[in-house]
Amino acid sequence: MTLSRTIPPGATIGILGGGQLGRMMAHAGNRLGYKFVTLDPTPESPCGQTAQQIVAGYGDRDAARELASRSDVITYEFENVDAEVAAMLEAESYVPQGSRLLYTTQHRLREKRAVEAAGARVAPYAEITSETDLREAAAQLGLPAILKTVTGGYDGKGQWVLREEADIGPAWEQASAAGTGLVLEKFIRFEKEISVIAARRPSGEIAVFPPAENIHVHNILHLSIAPARISDEVKEEAEKLAVSIAETLGVVGLIAVEMFVAQDGTLYVNELAPRPHNSGHYTMEACRTSQFEQHVRAICDLPLGDTSLMTPVVMVNVLGEHIEPLMRCIVSGDEPARKLGVEPKVHLYGKSEVKTGRKMGHINVLAPDTETALAWIAQSEIWRV
């Protein structure tokens, strides 16, 4: 159990990780009066441009201790930090999120078992240790199925789709070379993907953001639509599941719960992320409290903010290939936005190297309704590449 400790404004928050989530967390926390220091191996990281930065690897214990010495509380902005370093910091300083949740969510099998313990469904799955295991599990679960590494992997990396029996051998050959454990998941035929972000303080207060409907392109999140186009019953159940998971896992800070909505309305939890999440960026302008301010409030044990949605919104990711047309749009003006009556709010992350497929920023499209926001995205030249 995490002991409650209030960290008032004026204190310094240390962040393990210097990416865009840390950057936006620092922006939100600065407005509350907090100072920030980040640890990241990349000089002038996105977060390092808005906070002090210690340039070192995530496994560098001396650097982690320096972060602790300069911080009143420590958080992490992505889950692939070294869990052993997080455990060391937990023992020697104040890490209200703890290392146990990190240990759980870094490993797909541990995560699935934790989700099941919280009373939520996951897709039927099997642990895979050999090609024989894989063939037997594929026969039992049925195809199509998805073979995944149990650690690492994001935006579709570390995953192999098995559509027919002929895919099994090549998938095993590639997956086994990754050198990690593997899990096979039954493919769920879903109508929608949604996510719910819950926040919890050490003292137990929980607040839930409205579900977002997520659309992926090439395994990378493209759109998050809020309010999600789901029934009130599905919305209520999704929010209850997020609360149950936050309580069962003893979350402090944020937990993003990604779910599939099956054709019959059944919800399956796909993944957890114990931090601010790409699908929660819509909250920055559309909710009374953003996910980033809420995370700061939660880890500092301040009263949580109102999560009410104030306006329909669609968040759309800006990848490397979208930067050039976006810059033209910013400089020359946006006639489609004026005609449709939408307000695109641009957030760029300050990444020095532009790469195809790399998340460089996002835009929150505020609109009278989500269909109008989607119409602007369809008409814009930015995503036509």
Short mmCIF file of N, CA and C in Angstrom, two decimals, residues 123-270:
data_model
loop_
_atom_site.label_atom_id
_atom_site.label_comp_id
_atom_site.label_asym_id
_atom_site.label_seq_id
_atom_site.Cartn_x
_atom_site.Cartn_y
_atom_site.Cartn_z
N ALA A 123 -8.79 -11.28 -24.08
CA ALA A 123 -8.92 -12.26 -25.15
C ALA A 123 -8.31 -13.59 -24.68
N PRO A 124 -8.92 -14.73 -25.03
CA PRO A 124 -8.32 -16.02 -24.69
C PRO A 124 -6.86 -16.07 -25.16
N TYR A 125 -5.98 -16.63 -24.32
CA TYR A 125 -4.55 -16.58 -24.63
C TYR A 125 -3.85 -17.83 -24.13
N ALA A 126 -2.61 -18.00 -24.58
CA ALA A 126 -1.79 -19.12 -24.12
C ALA A 126 -0.33 -18.69 -24.11
N GLU A 127 0.39 -19.10 -23.07
CA GLU A 127 1.84 -18.86 -23.01
C GLU A 127 2.52 -19.79 -24.00
N ILE A 128 3.51 -19.27 -24.72
CA ILE A 128 4.19 -20.03 -25.78
C ILE A 128 5.68 -20.13 -25.45
N THR A 129 6.18 -21.36 -25.38
CA THR A 129 7.60 -21.56 -25.13
C THR A 129 8.29 -22.38 -26.22
N SER A 130 7.51 -22.90 -27.17
CA SER A 130 8.09 -23.71 -28.24
C SER A 130 7.17 -23.65 -29.45
N GLU A 131 7.70 -24.12 -30.59
CA GLU A 131 6.86 -24.15 -31.79
C GLU A 131 5.71 -25.15 -31.60
N THR A 132 5.97 -26.21 -30.85
CA THR A 132 4.89 -27.17 -30.56
C THR A 132 3.78 -26.50 -29.77
N ASP A 133 4.18 -25.71 -28.74
CA ASP A 133 3.19 -24.93 -27.98
C ASP A 133 2.35 -24.07 -28.91
N LEU A 134 3.05 -23.40 -29.83
CA LEU A 134 2.38 -22.48 -30.73
C LEU A 134 1.36 -23.20 -31.60
N ARG A 135 1.75 -24.33 -32.14
CA ARG A 135 0.83 -25.08 -33.02
C ARG A 135 -0.37 -25.60 -32.22
N GLU A 136 -0.12 -26.08 -31.01
CA GLU A 136 -1.22 -26.59 -30.19
C GLU A 136 -2.16 -25.47 -29.77
N ALA A 137 -1.58 -24.31 -29.40
CA ALA A 137 -2.41 -23.18 -28.98
C ALA A 137 -3.22 -22.62 -30.15
N ALA A 138 -2.60 -22.59 -31.33
CA ALA A 138 -3.31 -22.10 -32.52
C ALA A 138 -4.50 -23.01 -32.83
N ALA A 139 -4.32 -24.32 -32.65
CA ALA A 139 -5.42 -25.25 -32.90
C ALA A 139 -6.52 -25.08 -31.86
N GLN A 140 -6.12 -24.83 -30.61
CA GLN A 140 -7.10 -24.71 -29.53
C GLN A 140 -7.85 -23.37 -29.60
N LEU A 141 -7.11 -22.27 -29.80
CA LEU A 141 -7.73 -20.94 -29.81
C LEU A 141 -8.42 -20.65 -31.13
N GLY A 142 -7.87 -21.23 -32.20
CA GLY A 142 -8.38 -20.96 -33.54
C GLY A 142 -7.67 -19.79 -34.19
N LEU A 143 -7.68 -19.78 -35.50
CA LEU A 143 -7.08 -18.69 -36.26
C LEU A 143 -8.19 -17.84 -36.87
N PRO A 144 -7.96 -16.54 -37.05
CA PRO A 144 -6.70 -15.84 -36.83
C PRO A 144 -6.39 -15.64 -35.34
N ALA A 145 -5.09 -15.47 -35.08
CA ALA A 145 -4.59 -15.19 -33.73
C ALA A 145 -3.36 -14.31 -33.87
N ILE A 146 -2.94 -13.73 -32.75
CA ILE A 146 -1.81 -12.80 -32.77
C ILE A 146 -0.74 -13.31 -31.81
N LEU A 147 0.45 -13.50 -32.31
CA LEU A 147 1.60 -13.90 -31.50
C LEU A 147 2.33 -12.63 -31.08
N LYS A 148 2.57 -12.48 -29.77
CA LYS A 148 3.20 -11.27 -29.26
C LYS A 148 4.36 -11.61 -28.33
N THR A 149 5.37 -10.75 -28.33
CA THR A 149 6.40 -10.85 -27.30
C THR A 149 5.78 -10.39 -25.98
N VAL A 150 6.22 -10.97 -24.87
CA VAL A 150 5.63 -10.60 -23.58
C VAL A 150 6.23 -9.31 -23.05
N THR A 151 7.40 -8.92 -23.53
CA THR A 151 8.00 -7.66 -23.12
C THR A 151 8.35 -6.85 -24.36
N GLY A 152 8.45 -5.52 -24.16
CA GLY A 152 8.77 -4.65 -25.27
C GLY A 152 7.63 -4.61 -26.26
N GLY A 153 7.87 -3.98 -27.39
CA GLY A 153 6.85 -3.91 -28.43
C GLY A 153 5.88 -2.78 -28.20
N TYR A 154 5.65 -1.99 -29.22
CA TYR A 154 4.67 -0.91 -29.19
C TYR A 154 4.37 -0.53 -30.62
N ASP A 155 3.22 0.12 -30.84
CA ASP A 155 2.81 0.54 -32.19
C ASP A 155 2.91 -0.62 -33.18
N GLY A 156 2.53 -1.82 -32.73
CA GLY A 156 2.51 -2.97 -33.63
C GLY A 156 3.81 -3.74 -33.70
N LYS A 157 4.89 -3.24 -33.08
CA LYS A 157 6.16 -3.98 -33.09
C LYS A 157 6.07 -5.16 -32.12
N GLY A 158 6.80 -6.23 -32.44
CA GLY A 158 6.77 -7.42 -31.59
C GLY A 158 5.48 -8.20 -31.69
N GLN A 159 4.80 -8.12 -32.86
CA GLN A 159 3.54 -8.82 -33.06
C GLN A 159 3.51 -9.48 -34.44
N TRP A 160 2.92 -10.66 -34.49
CA TRP A 160 2.79 -11.39 -35.75
C TRP A 160 1.37 -11.94 -35.86
N VAL A 161 0.69 -11.62 -36.92
CA VAL A 161 -0.69 -12.09 -37.13
C VAL A 161 -0.64 -13.43 -37.85
N LEU A 162 -1.29 -14.41 -37.26
CA LEU A 162 -1.39 -15.74 -37.87
C LEU A 162 -2.78 -15.88 -38.46
N ARG A 163 -2.86 -15.84 -39.77
CA ARG A 163 -4.17 -15.95 -40.43
C ARG A 163 -4.49 -17.38 -40.86
N GLU A 164 -3.43 -18.16 -41.11
CA GLU A 164 -3.63 -19.54 -41.53
C GLU A 164 -2.46 -20.37 -41.01
N GLU A 165 -2.61 -21.66 -41.08
CA GLU A 165 -1.60 -22.56 -40.50
C GLU A 165 -0.22 -22.35 -41.10
N ALA A 166 -0.17 -21.95 -42.37
CA ALA A 166 1.12 -21.73 -43.03
C ALA A 166 1.90 -20.57 -42.41
N ASP A 167 1.24 -19.70 -41.67
CA ASP A 167 1.92 -18.55 -41.05
C ASP A 167 2.66 -18.94 -39.78
N ILE A 168 2.36 -20.10 -39.23
CA ILE A 168 2.88 -20.46 -37.90
C ILE A 168 4.41 -20.59 -37.91
N GLY A 169 4.95 -21.39 -38.86
CA GLY A 169 6.39 -21.60 -38.91
C GLY A 169 7.18 -20.32 -39.06
N PRO A 170 6.90 -19.48 -40.07
CA PRO A 170 7.64 -18.22 -40.22
C PRO A 170 7.50 -17.29 -39.01
N ALA A 171 6.29 -17.25 -38.42
CA ALA A 171 6.09 -16.38 -37.26
C ALA A 171 6.92 -16.87 -36.08
N TRP A 172 6.97 -18.19 -35.86
CA TRP A 172 7.78 -18.72 -34.77
C TRP A 172 9.25 -18.40 -34.99
N GLU A 173 9.72 -18.57 -36.22
CA GLU A 173 11.12 -18.31 -36.52
C GLU A 173 11.50 -16.86 -36.19
N GLN A 174 10.64 -15.92 -36.57
CA GLN A 174 10.93 -14.51 -36.29
C GLN A 174 10.74 -14.18 -34.81
N ALA A 175 9.66 -14.65 -34.22
CA ALA A 175 9.35 -14.30 -32.85
C ALA A 175 10.34 -14.91 -31.86
N SER A 176 10.73 -16.15 -32.10
CA SER A 176 11.66 -16.81 -31.17
C SER A 176 13.02 -16.13 -31.19
N ALA A 177 13.36 -15.50 -32.32
CA ALA A 177 14.64 -14.78 -32.42
C ALA A 177 14.67 -13.55 -31.54
N ALA A 178 13.49 -13.08 -31.11
CA ALA A 178 13.44 -11.88 -30.26
C ALA A 178 14.02 -12.14 -28.88
N GLY A 179 14.08 -13.42 -28.48
CA GLY A 179 14.71 -13.76 -27.22
C GLY A 179 13.89 -13.44 -25.98
N THR A 180 12.59 -13.25 -26.14
CA THR A 180 11.72 -12.98 -25.00
C THR A 180 10.66 -14.07 -24.92
N GLY A 181 9.89 -14.07 -23.85
CA GLY A 181 8.74 -14.95 -23.78
C GLY A 181 7.71 -14.53 -24.82
N LEU A 182 6.77 -15.43 -25.10
CA LEU A 182 5.76 -15.16 -26.11
C LEU A 182 4.37 -15.54 -25.59
N VAL A 183 3.37 -14.89 -26.14
CA VAL A 183 1.99 -15.23 -25.81
C VAL A 183 1.18 -15.19 -27.10
N LEU A 184 0.26 -16.15 -27.25
CA LEU A 184 -0.65 -16.17 -28.39
C LEU A 184 -2.02 -15.73 -27.91
N GLU A 185 -2.61 -14.78 -28.62
CA GLU A 185 -3.94 -14.27 -28.26
C GLU A 185 -4.92 -14.56 -29.39
N LYS A 186 -6.10 -14.99 -29.02
CA LYS A 186 -7.16 -15.18 -30.01
C LYS A 186 -7.54 -13.81 -30.58
N PHE A 187 -7.74 -13.75 -31.88
CA PHE A 187 -8.14 -12.49 -32.51
C PHE A 187 -9.62 -12.23 -32.21
N ILE A 188 -9.87 -11.06 -31.63
CA ILE A 188 -11.24 -10.67 -31.29
C ILE A 188 -11.81 -9.84 -32.44
N ARG A 189 -12.93 -10.29 -32.97
CA ARG A 189 -13.60 -9.50 -34.01
C ARG A 189 -14.38 -8.39 -33.32
N PHE A 190 -13.82 -7.20 -33.36
CA PHE A 190 -14.40 -6.10 -32.60
C PHE A 190 -14.99 -5.05 -33.54
N GLU A 191 -15.95 -4.33 -33.00
CA GLU A 191 -16.55 -3.23 -33.74
C GLU A 191 -15.79 -1.93 -33.53
N LYS A 192 -15.28 -1.74 -32.31
CA LYS A 192 -14.56 -0.51 -31.98
C LYS A 192 -13.46 -0.81 -30.99
N GLU A 193 -12.45 0.05 -30.98
CA GLU A 193 -11.46 0.07 -29.92
C GLU A 193 -11.69 1.33 -29.12
N ILE A 194 -11.71 1.20 -27.81
CA ILE A 194 -11.86 2.36 -26.95
C ILE A 194 -10.79 2.33 -25.87
N SER A 195 -10.62 3.45 -25.20
CA SER A 195 -9.74 3.48 -24.04
C SER A 195 -10.35 4.38 -22.99
N VAL A 196 -10.11 4.03 -21.73
CA VAL A 196 -10.57 4.82 -20.60
C VAL A 196 -9.35 5.09 -19.72
N ILE A 197 -9.18 6.33 -19.34
CA ILE A 197 -8.07 6.70 -18.46
C ILE A 197 -8.63 7.03 -17.09
N ALA A 198 -8.11 6.33 -16.08
CA ALA A 198 -8.52 6.57 -14.69
C ALA A 198 -7.34 7.15 -13.93
N ALA A 199 -7.65 8.02 -12.98
CA ALA A 199 -6.63 8.58 -12.10
C ALA A 199 -6.96 8.19 -10.67
N ARG A 200 -5.91 7.90 -9.89
CA ARG A 200 -6.11 7.54 -8.49
C ARG A 200 -5.02 8.18 -7.63
N ARG A 201 -5.44 8.76 -6.51
CA ARG A 201 -4.50 9.33 -5.53
C ARG A 201 -4.08 8.26 -4.53
N PRO A 202 -2.95 8.46 -3.85
CA PRO A 202 -2.57 7.51 -2.80
C PRO A 202 -3.64 7.37 -1.72
N SER A 203 -4.37 8.46 -1.46
CA SER A 203 -5.40 8.40 -0.42
C SER A 203 -6.68 7.73 -0.89
N GLY A 204 -6.75 7.33 -2.20
CA GLY A 204 -7.84 6.49 -2.67
C GLY A 204 -8.84 7.12 -3.60
N GLU A 205 -8.88 8.45 -3.72
CA GLU A 205 -9.84 9.09 -4.63
C GLU A 205 -9.55 8.67 -6.07
N ILE A 206 -10.63 8.39 -6.83
CA ILE A 206 -10.50 7.98 -8.23
C ILE A 206 -11.38 8.87 -9.10
N ALA A 207 -10.87 9.26 -10.25
CA ALA A 207 -11.64 9.99 -11.25
C ALA A 207 -11.38 9.36 -12.61
N VAL A 208 -12.42 9.32 -13.45
CA VAL A 208 -12.33 8.65 -14.75
C VAL A 208 -12.66 9.63 -15.86
N PHE A 209 -11.84 9.63 -16.91
CA PHE A 209 -12.11 10.45 -18.08
C PHE A 209 -13.10 9.73 -18.99
N PRO A 210 -13.87 10.48 -19.78
CA PRO A 210 -14.81 9.83 -20.72
C PRO A 210 -14.06 8.94 -21.70
N PRO A 211 -14.65 7.81 -22.08
CA PRO A 211 -13.97 6.91 -23.04
C PRO A 211 -13.71 7.62 -24.37
N ALA A 212 -12.58 7.28 -24.96
CA ALA A 212 -12.25 7.73 -26.31
C ALA A 212 -12.33 6.54 -27.26
N GLU A 213 -12.83 6.79 -28.44
CA GLU A 213 -12.87 5.77 -29.50
C GLU A 213 -11.61 5.93 -30.34
N ASN A 214 -10.86 4.85 -30.50
CA ASN A 214 -9.55 4.93 -31.14
C ASN A 214 -9.53 4.23 -32.49
N ILE A 215 -8.90 4.88 -33.44
CA ILE A 215 -8.73 4.30 -34.78
C ILE A 215 -7.24 4.28 -35.10
N HIS A 216 -6.74 3.10 -35.46
CA HIS A 216 -5.32 2.93 -35.77
C HIS A 216 -5.11 2.80 -37.28
N VAL A 217 -3.97 3.26 -37.74
CA VAL A 217 -3.53 3.08 -39.12
C VAL A 217 -2.11 2.52 -39.08
N HIS A 218 -1.90 1.36 -39.70
CA HIS A 218 -0.59 0.68 -39.67
C HIS A 218 -0.11 0.48 -38.23
N ASN A 219 -1.05 0.10 -37.35
CA ASN A 219 -0.76 -0.21 -35.95
C ASN A 219 -0.34 1.00 -35.12
N ILE A 220 -0.47 2.21 -35.65
CA ILE A 220 -0.17 3.44 -34.91
C ILE A 220 -1.47 4.19 -34.71
N LEU A 221 -1.70 4.69 -33.50
CA LEU A 221 -2.92 5.43 -33.24
C LEU A 221 -3.01 6.62 -34.18
N HIS A 222 -4.14 6.74 -34.87
CA HIS A 222 -4.37 7.85 -35.79
C HIS A 222 -5.37 8.85 -35.20
N LEU A 223 -6.51 8.35 -34.73
CA LEU A 223 -7.56 9.22 -34.21
C LEU A 223 -8.04 8.74 -32.85
N SER A 224 -8.36 9.69 -31.97
CA SER A 224 -9.12 9.42 -30.76
C SER A 224 -10.33 10.34 -30.77
N ILE A 225 -11.51 9.74 -30.70
CA ILE A 225 -12.77 10.47 -30.86
C ILE A 225 -13.49 10.50 -29.52
N ALA A 226 -13.84 11.72 -29.06
CA ALA A 226 -14.57 11.87 -27.80
C ALA A 226 -15.69 12.90 -27.99
N PRO A 227 -16.91 12.56 -27.63
CA PRO A 227 -17.28 11.31 -26.97
C PRO A 227 -17.23 10.11 -27.93
N ALA A 228 -16.86 8.96 -27.38
CA ALA A 228 -16.81 7.74 -28.19
C ALA A 228 -18.22 7.39 -28.68
N ARG A 229 -18.28 6.84 -29.88
CA ARG A 229 -19.57 6.48 -30.48
C ARG A 229 -19.98 5.08 -30.01
N ILE A 230 -20.36 5.02 -28.72
CA ILE A 230 -20.75 3.76 -28.08
C ILE A 230 -22.03 4.01 -27.29
N SER A 231 -22.69 2.93 -26.90
CA SER A 231 -23.93 3.06 -26.13
C SER A 231 -23.62 3.51 -24.70
N ASP A 232 -24.63 4.02 -24.03
CA ASP A 232 -24.46 4.43 -22.63
C ASP A 232 -24.10 3.23 -21.77
N GLU A 233 -24.63 2.05 -22.11
CA GLU A 233 -24.35 0.85 -21.32
C GLU A 233 -22.88 0.45 -21.44
N VAL A 234 -22.35 0.50 -22.66
CA VAL A 234 -20.93 0.17 -22.86
C VAL A 234 -20.05 1.21 -22.18
N LYS A 235 -20.42 2.47 -22.29
CA LYS A 235 -19.66 3.55 -21.63
C LYS A 235 -19.59 3.32 -20.12
N GLU A 236 -20.73 3.00 -19.52
CA GLU A 236 -20.79 2.80 -18.08
C GLU A 236 -19.94 1.59 -17.66
N GLU A 237 -20.05 0.50 -18.42
CA GLU A 237 -19.26 -0.69 -18.07
C GLU A 237 -17.77 -0.43 -18.24
N ALA A 238 -17.38 0.27 -19.31
CA ALA A 238 -15.96 0.56 -19.54
C ALA A 238 -15.38 1.39 -18.40
N GLU A 239 -16.13 2.38 -17.94
CA GLU A 239 -15.65 3.22 -16.84
C GLU A 239 -15.55 2.41 -15.55
N LYS A 240 -16.53 1.53 -15.30
CA LYS A 240 -16.47 0.68 -14.11
C LYS A 240 -15.26 -0.25 -14.14
N LEU A 241 -14.96 -0.81 -15.32
CA LEU A 241 -13.79 -1.68 -15.43
C LEU A 241 -12.51 -0.92 -15.14
N ALA A 242 -12.39 0.31 -15.65
CA ALA A 242 -11.20 1.11 -15.40
C ALA A 242 -11.04 1.40 -13.91
N VAL A 243 -12.14 1.68 -13.23
CA VAL A 243 -12.09 1.93 -11.78
C VAL A 243 -11.66 0.65 -11.05
N SER A 244 -12.24 -0.49 -11.43
CA SER A 244 -11.89 -1.75 -10.77
C SER A 244 -10.41 -2.08 -10.94
N ILE A 245 -9.89 -1.86 -12.15
CA ILE A 245 -8.47 -2.14 -12.41
C ILE A 245 -7.60 -1.19 -11.60
N ALA A 246 -7.96 0.09 -11.54
CA ALA A 246 -7.18 1.06 -10.77
C ALA A 246 -7.15 0.69 -9.30
N GLU A 247 -8.29 0.24 -8.78
CA GLU A 247 -8.37 -0.13 -7.36
C GLU A 247 -7.61 -1.42 -7.10
N THR A 248 -7.82 -2.44 -7.92
CA THR A 248 -7.20 -3.75 -7.70
C THR A 248 -5.68 -3.68 -7.80
N LEU A 249 -5.18 -2.89 -8.75
CA LEU A 249 -3.73 -2.78 -8.93
C LEU A 249 -3.11 -1.72 -8.03
N GLY A 250 -3.92 -1.01 -7.26
CA GLY A 250 -3.38 0.03 -6.37
C GLY A 250 -2.69 1.14 -7.13
N VAL A 251 -3.28 1.52 -8.26
CA VAL A 251 -2.67 2.54 -9.12
C VAL A 251 -2.53 3.86 -8.37
N VAL A 252 -1.41 4.54 -8.59
CA VAL A 252 -1.26 5.95 -8.22
C VAL A 252 -0.84 6.68 -9.48
N GLY A 253 -1.52 7.78 -9.78
CA GLY A 253 -1.30 8.46 -11.06
C GLY A 253 -2.38 8.01 -12.03
N LEU A 254 -1.99 7.80 -13.27
CA LEU A 254 -2.95 7.41 -14.30
C LEU A 254 -2.77 5.96 -14.72
N ILE A 255 -3.88 5.36 -15.14
CA ILE A 255 -3.84 4.06 -15.80
C ILE A 255 -4.74 4.17 -17.03
N ALA A 256 -4.17 3.89 -18.20
CA ALA A 256 -4.95 3.87 -19.44
C ALA A 256 -5.33 2.43 -19.72
N VAL A 257 -6.62 2.19 -19.90
CA VAL A 257 -7.13 0.84 -20.14
C VAL A 257 -7.68 0.79 -21.56
N GLU A 258 -6.96 0.07 -22.44
CA GLU A 258 -7.41 -0.09 -23.82
C GLU A 258 -8.31 -1.32 -23.92
N MET A 259 -9.44 -1.16 -24.61
CA MET A 259 -10.43 -2.24 -24.69
C MET A 259 -10.94 -2.41 -26.12
N PHE A 260 -11.34 -3.64 -26.42
CA PHE A 260 -12.08 -3.95 -27.63
C PHE A 260 -13.56 -4.03 -27.29
N VAL A 261 -14.40 -3.47 -28.16
CA VAL A 261 -15.84 -3.63 -28.03
C VAL A 261 -16.27 -4.64 -29.09
N ALA A 262 -16.65 -5.84 -28.66
CA ALA A 262 -17.05 -6.89 -29.60
C ALA A 262 -18.41 -6.56 -30.20
N GLN A 263 -18.77 -7.32 -31.22
CA GLN A 263 -20.01 -7.05 -31.94
C GLN A 263 -21.24 -7.17 -31.06
N ASP A 264 -21.16 -8.00 -30.00
CA ASP A 264 -22.30 -8.13 -29.09
C ASP A 264 -22.21 -7.17 -27.91
N GLY A 265 -21.22 -6.24 -27.93
CA GLY A 265 -21.07 -5.27 -26.85
C GLY A 265 -20.16 -5.72 -25.73
N THR A 266 -19.67 -6.96 -25.78
CA THR A 266 -18.76 -7.45 -24.75
C THR A 266 -17.45 -6.68 -24.81
N LEU A 267 -16.92 -6.34 -23.64
CA LEU A 267 -15.65 -5.61 -23.55
C LEU A 267 -14.52 -6.56 -23.20
N TYR A 268 -13.41 -6.44 -23.94
CA TYR A 268 -12.19 -7.19 -23.66
C TYR A 268 -11.07 -6.18 -23.44
N VAL A 269 -10.37 -6.30 -22.33
CA VAL A 269 -9.23 -5.42 -22.08
C VAL A 269 -8.05 -5.91 -22.91
N ASN A 270 -7.46 -5.00 -23.66
CA ASN A 270 -6.34 -5.35 -24.53
C ASN A 270 -5.00 -5.06 -23.87
#
